[in-house]
Amino acid sequence: MMRTIKSGWLRFLLLLTMVLLTGTAVLAQDDIPDVAQLFITGSDVSSLPSVELHMYGRDSQGNPLDLSQETLTILQNGNPVGPIEYQGARTAGTFTVFLIDIPPGVVDELPLLQDAIESYAAAPNMNEQIDSVAVYQVGETQAAQLLEPTGFYNSVRNLFATPLDPETGATALIDSTTSLLGEMEALKPNPDMAASLVLVTDGTDVVSTNFEEEDMVNRALELGIPIHTIWLDNENISTPDFGQSFLAGVAAQTGGIAVQLDNTADLPLVWNRVSSFRDQARIRYTVTELAAGTFPVSVSLATDPTVSAETTIEIPNNLPSVVINLPTESRTLSLPALDEPVRLQFETAVTWLDGVEREITAAQLKVNDVTYDVPLEDVTNFQADITSLTYGNNSVEMVIIDDQGIRANSPIVVLTVNEGRRDIPDELDAGSGLLGLILRFLLVVFALIVVLAVLFWLWRNGRLTNLGSLVPRGPSRPREPFAEQQQASYTPTHTVAYLEVLEAVSQLSSPIPLSMAVVRIGRSPNQANIAFENDVTMSRLHASLMLEGNHYRIFDEQSTSGTYVNERKVPEYGIQLNDGDEIHLGAVHLRFRQG
């Protein structure tokens, strides 16, 4: 009789607890807090006067913020900073803790639970030795560790080599979760990692006494740790919707995702959300008034200043600073080719914050992460033969180490290299300046003297007496107008070229031979030699092929959709075509062939 009464009281307490938890979850869903937040995980002051912050953020739904597209407001020591720039991403990794609650009623779902955790601990959800995972079990008073933090897949598989045993006693879900949240910062293998908690449970709790649901949610919001919930179906509970609603409320309030374990198609939603925080932004700003000391730094979204983060940076008094002196207007150059080293000159300024000049023990120039040694005696003005330039934007950085062993990086300078006639600004041109002009002038004069001397010697020795007979004579004919020359049929001596039609709406025979010096391609038969009349994505006159020597060069004729060769847009000065090049003109796809 007493056992029946105790069993009834236990069922009553369980039902009452689920009702309270469900009511709390419903109220929470009516007033879900905004989880938008910024996080500063680290800083780097080795590139003074620039400071680099490592950051990530999440929006009001818990999704990662794209800080490359956000306008930020940064204050150092309460004062606005100089220019703020996004410097790309850095991989910091993620730290994910699974907290599982497995009463006897969920024993049939244990294989699914193990498979779910193992599916996370595999590529691409978890990157081995970059991301880390730990597994805990809900206990009677606090969480018990089943697997310490690890960055290896096999460690997770080895944990489940022995099947899990259900917990036979009562478990404190809220107490275990809240206490574990407070331990996660210390558990991180890398303090820069973004942390997440994955709670796997039926959502019931009858023995927690130290914390309430509100404490658990507030602790998660305070630490910026989302709680993702995976609901287990407990066959011993007659009203499972109560626990499921509770878990949905916890996830919504902390920026997490709630799913059901038996709905395996939804599990990737959780894994993708966790892994989306693996990479963090590098935000660089310039210090307007450089000084040594410890300074508070605050960062906020310009569109919503309430979304913010704070940190402190320390600038040592003896820190070196190196800057590449290159005006903004001198950071663009043109080169016809990049298959040979390009000699450029650079000027730098090296100073120390305390004003004491020290010895530099190592110096390197980094261009697109390729390093070039710089002679120590020429650090402030040197030349380098660069082999790592590419068309487009190139990052250039100076790195020094002083006799204190302190390393300093210059703020990155972006050099833009265009394809075209050689045109290098004087500040970069290793052959520029008065001395270079004089040397080139003397070289031309010397070459002219040599040519005149050879001609004089030939004349003195009678070698030039029959020179006039070598000049061809005959009737001249008037020069044809330029337009007529372009339209005239031309059969090149050494060039056999044609176009293969790979994709087009218009029905043209393929291949199309190229037998003219100038071949116009477009939609209008009145303007083009090769007309794709039914391809509306092409302009009336879209592009032209012009024979230069034994090679054709393609030019875009200011078309609407542009002309592309091997997925590269054709610039104003055209691109020389090689055998096998693929050409896109709107939706028309061609292949150039030359035998």
XYZ file of C-alpha atoms in Angstrom, residues 198-547:
350
model
C 24.111 19.854 -27.516
C 21.534 18.596 -24.988
C 20.098 15.129 -25.754
C 17.203 14.285 -23.419
C 13.491 13.601 -23.061
C 13.134 17.059 -21.454
C 11.954 15.898 -18.010
C 13.535 16.845 -14.679
C 12.183 16.163 -11.178
C 15.237 16.454 -8.923
C 17.065 19.720 -9.834
C 17.325 21.956 -6.768
C 20.341 24.230 -7.279
C 19.197 25.942 -10.504
C 16.016 26.754 -12.355
C 15.376 26.879 -16.094
C 15.787 30.661 -16.016
C 19.273 30.249 -14.482
C 20.258 27.810 -17.229
C 19.097 30.113 -20.037
C 20.671 33.219 -18.479
C 24.000 31.416 -17.995
C 23.986 30.348 -21.666
C 23.200 33.913 -22.810
C 25.861 35.375 -20.524
C 28.531 33.040 -21.899
C 27.279 33.261 -25.493
C 26.894 29.463 -25.711
C 23.901 28.249 -27.754
C 22.070 25.175 -26.447
C 20.969 22.882 -29.270
C 18.406 20.333 -28.105
C 17.736 16.817 -29.429
C 14.569 15.261 -28.062
C 14.409 11.592 -27.026
C 11.071 9.764 -26.927
C 10.663 8.176 -23.465
C 8.197 5.281 -23.630
C 7.563 5.563 -19.859
C 6.142 9.099 -20.152
C 2.494 9.354 -21.116
C 2.674 13.089 -21.995
C 5.877 13.496 -24.059
C 4.811 16.839 -25.548
C 5.675 18.577 -22.276
C 9.368 17.722 -22.479
C 9.528 18.431 -26.197
C 8.040 21.909 -25.719
C 10.511 22.618 -22.918
C 13.480 21.747 -25.127
C 12.155 23.833 -28.003
C 11.901 26.822 -25.657
C 15.461 26.404 -24.354
C 16.872 26.250 -27.897
C 14.882 29.285 -29.051
C 15.941 31.388 -26.050
C 19.670 30.634 -26.381
C 20.066 30.771 -30.180
C 20.095 27.019 -30.677
C 18.172 24.573 -32.887
C 15.681 21.984 -31.599
C 15.219 18.649 -33.437
C 13.962 15.134 -32.739
C 16.454 12.278 -32.602
C 14.353 9.945 -34.741
C 14.131 12.598 -37.470
C 17.686 12.065 -38.715
C 17.166 14.371 -41.693
C 17.080 17.342 -39.303
C 20.307 16.531 -37.457
C 22.517 18.188 -40.138
C 20.766 21.466 -39.268
C 22.478 21.334 -35.878
C 25.831 20.141 -37.236
C 25.894 22.867 -39.915
C 25.065 25.574 -37.370
C 27.914 24.403 -35.102
C 30.514 24.222 -37.911
C 29.489 27.626 -39.322
C 31.372 29.253 -36.417
C 34.671 27.476 -37.210
C 36.152 30.497 -39.043
C 36.470 33.917 -37.444
C 37.010 37.372 -38.927
C 40.251 39.350 -38.794
C 39.353 42.994 -38.272
C 42.203 45.514 -38.497
C 42.131 49.164 -37.467
C 44.704 51.944 -37.186
C 45.584 53.543 -33.853
C 45.339 57.311 -34.263
C 47.443 58.205 -31.197
C 49.988 55.449 -30.634
C 51.142 55.001 -27.036
C 52.230 52.197 -24.710
C 49.887 50.809 -22.072
C 46.759 48.741 -21.551
C 43.679 50.081 -23.326
C 40.003 49.074 -23.376
C 38.578 48.364 -26.830
C 34.882 48.149 -27.696
C 33.370 46.960 -30.984
C 29.725 47.346 -32.001
C 27.562 47.111 -35.092
C 26.929 50.508 -36.635
C 23.374 49.412 -37.443
C 22.697 48.183 -33.881
C 25.111 49.494 -31.203
C 23.568 47.160 -28.607
C 25.294 44.266 -30.377
C 28.803 44.769 -29.036
C 31.856 43.213 -27.415
C 34.720 44.486 -25.281
C 38.319 43.506 -24.675
C 41.639 45.034 -23.634
C 44.858 45.265 -25.627
C 48.350 45.743 -24.257
C 50.941 47.714 -26.226
C 54.463 47.231 -24.766
C 56.702 50.277 -24.488
C 59.553 48.654 -26.456
C 57.467 47.335 -29.335
C 58.916 47.932 -32.843
C 56.838 49.294 -35.698
C 57.518 48.948 -39.432
C 55.592 50.716 -42.191
C 55.900 50.433 -45.999
C 55.950 53.980 -47.357
C 53.922 53.784 -50.542
C 51.240 56.344 -51.459
C 47.803 54.979 -52.293
C 47.968 56.353 -55.844
C 51.169 54.357 -56.478
C 49.731 50.942 -55.636
C 48.529 50.032 -59.138
C 50.814 48.797 -61.935
C 50.483 47.119 -65.327
C 52.595 44.246 -66.636
C 52.357 42.395 -69.970
C 53.346 39.054 -68.424
C 54.233 37.519 -65.061
C 56.438 34.635 -66.171
C 59.617 36.551 -65.290
C 60.629 38.087 -61.923
C 59.569 41.711 -61.512
C 62.091 43.953 -59.783
C 60.405 46.454 -57.471
C 61.793 48.869 -54.931
C 60.365 49.634 -51.500
C 60.943 52.213 -48.802
C 60.149 51.420 -45.165
C 60.292 53.220 -41.839
C 61.224 51.327 -38.672
C 60.675 52.899 -35.241
C 60.333 51.813 -31.627
C 57.572 53.058 -29.359
C 59.992 54.251 -26.671
C 62.075 56.131 -29.265
C 65.190 54.005 -28.658
C 66.639 52.709 -31.938
C 67.654 49.068 -31.847
C 69.395 46.619 -34.148
C 67.371 44.657 -36.680
C 68.446 41.009 -36.766
C 66.144 39.702 -39.546
C 64.016 41.232 -42.285
C 61.763 39.741 -44.950
C 59.289 40.979 -47.526
C 56.128 38.869 -47.897
C 54.219 39.035 -51.184
C 51.154 36.774 -51.249
C 52.703 34.743 -48.378
C 55.946 34.142 -50.345
C 58.959 35.533 -48.448
C 61.996 37.357 -49.845
C 65.041 38.037 -47.675
C 65.969 41.703 -47.324
C 69.600 42.752 -46.643
C 69.740 44.202 -43.136
C 71.750 47.224 -44.261
C 69.077 48.075 -46.873
C 65.914 47.632 -44.808
C 64.775 51.231 -45.248
C 65.336 51.233 -49.048
C 65.750 47.996 -50.985
C 64.954 46.204 -54.220
C 63.468 42.727 -54.600
C 62.895 40.425 -57.577
C 59.278 39.358 -57.056
C 58.080 36.062 -58.561
C 54.759 35.677 -56.715
C 52.732 38.529 -58.233
C 49.341 37.678 -59.756
C 46.897 39.699 -61.800
C 44.479 41.367 -59.429
C 45.127 42.268 -55.794
C 48.400 41.251 -54.109
C 49.172 41.547 -50.389
C 52.593 42.979 -49.511
C 53.921 42.945 -45.967
C 57.261 43.688 -44.291
C 58.428 41.562 -41.346
C 61.330 42.406 -39.030
C 62.808 41.003 -35.819
C 64.847 43.241 -33.539
C 67.640 42.374 -31.106
C 65.038 41.923 -28.342
C 63.599 39.027 -30.340
C 60.349 40.948 -30.901
C 58.676 40.472 -34.267
C 56.830 43.280 -36.055
C 54.697 43.116 -39.188
C 53.874 46.139 -41.279
C 50.250 46.915 -42.129
C 49.419 45.055 -45.346
C 49.745 47.063 -48.549
C 47.569 45.901 -51.459
C 49.200 46.125 -54.903
C 46.832 45.838 -57.862
C 48.446 44.359 -60.980
C 46.665 44.758 -64.318
C 47.536 43.010 -67.582
C 48.774 45.406 -70.248
C 51.699 47.533 -71.330
C 54.416 47.786 -68.670
C 53.585 50.748 -66.443
C 55.108 50.833 -62.950
C 54.816 53.890 -60.660
C 58.097 55.694 -60.002
C 57.939 54.818 -56.288
C 57.987 51.090 -57.156
C 60.075 51.065 -60.335
C 63.587 49.843 -59.542
C 64.811 51.592 -62.698
C 63.061 54.912 -62.088
C 64.554 58.199 -60.938
C 67.224 60.475 -62.418
C 69.983 57.867 -62.235
C 67.854 55.332 -64.074
C 66.963 57.835 -66.793
C 70.619 58.747 -67.258
C 71.657 55.098 -67.508
C 68.987 54.369 -70.104
C 69.947 57.464 -72.118
C 73.621 56.459 -72.091
C 72.660 52.931 -73.156
C 70.714 54.275 -76.172
C 73.594 56.610 -77.124
C 76.084 53.753 -76.870
C 73.919 51.501 -79.061
C 73.576 54.300 -81.642
C 77.361 54.846 -81.714
C 77.929 51.127 -82.257
C 75.438 51.040 -85.174
C 77.030 54.133 -86.811
C 80.506 52.683 -86.370
C 79.482 49.441 -88.066
C 77.850 51.315 -90.964
C 80.938 53.535 -91.353
C 83.220 50.479 -91.430
C 81.024 48.833 -94.068
C 81.041 52.000 -96.175
C 84.822 52.380 -95.940
C 85.220 48.792 -97.070
C 82.821 49.137 -100.012
C 80.171 46.895 -98.522
C 77.368 49.449 -98.921
C 77.833 50.338 -102.623
C 75.115 47.929 -103.805
C 72.707 48.720 -100.979
C 70.337 50.543 -103.321
C 69.951 47.488 -105.536
C 68.587 45.548 -102.603
C 65.594 47.859 -102.259
C 62.587 46.450 -104.234
C 61.238 48.764 -106.925
C 57.993 48.660 -108.850
C 54.707 50.433 -109.315
C 52.945 51.339 -106.107
C 49.227 51.031 -105.619
C 46.935 53.199 -103.579
C 46.286 51.997 -100.019
C 42.853 50.512 -99.453
C 40.606 52.200 -96.881
C 40.877 50.662 -93.393
C 37.270 49.484 -93.363
C 37.747 47.686 -96.694
C 40.915 46.048 -95.394
C 39.026 44.679 -92.408
C 36.258 43.233 -94.533
C 38.603 41.807 -97.218
C 39.038 38.071 -97.376
C 42.403 37.044 -96.057
C 44.067 33.669 -96.165
C 46.942 33.573 -93.667
C 50.052 31.752 -94.776
C 50.739 29.868 -91.550
C 47.504 30.188 -89.621
C 44.732 27.578 -89.869
C 42.134 28.422 -87.245
C 38.473 27.668 -86.641
C 35.773 27.841 -83.973
C 33.902 24.831 -82.573
C 30.316 25.550 -81.459
C 29.850 23.836 -78.082
C 26.573 25.496 -77.065
C 24.244 27.882 -78.902
C 20.554 28.324 -79.677
C 21.256 29.293 -83.292
C 21.939 26.434 -85.682
C 25.393 27.058 -87.198
C 27.559 24.462 -88.827
C 30.574 23.523 -86.765
C 33.491 24.015 -87.084
C 33.493 27.609 -88.383
C 36.726 28.350 -90.325
C 38.472 31.679 -89.707
C 39.732 33.004 -93.065
C 39.703 36.762 -92.508
C 42.080 39.143 -90.780
C 39.153 40.561 -88.809
C 36.229 38.337 -87.798
C 33.233 39.929 -86.103
C 30.881 37.834 -83.944
C 27.433 38.925 -82.792
C 23.677 38.576 -83.161
C 23.123 40.918 -86.142
C 23.948 39.558 -89.651
C 24.405 43.184 -90.771
C 27.224 43.789 -88.298
C 28.790 40.369 -87.744
C 30.576 37.924 -90.029
C 29.491 35.085 -87.716
C 25.910 35.766 -86.602
C 24.036 33.866 -83.871
C 20.656 35.382 -84.758
C 18.573 33.481 -82.188
C 20.855 34.004 -79.172
C 19.330 37.007 -77.387
C 22.071 36.960 -74.733
C 24.535 38.288 -77.330
C 24.898 41.903 -78.429
C 24.401 42.849 -82.092
C 28.181 43.212 -82.371
C 29.561 41.283 -79.420
C 33.264 40.580 -80.057
C 35.971 40.694 -82.740
C 38.873 38.386 -83.613
C 41.884 40.152 -85.128
C 44.878 38.392 -86.625
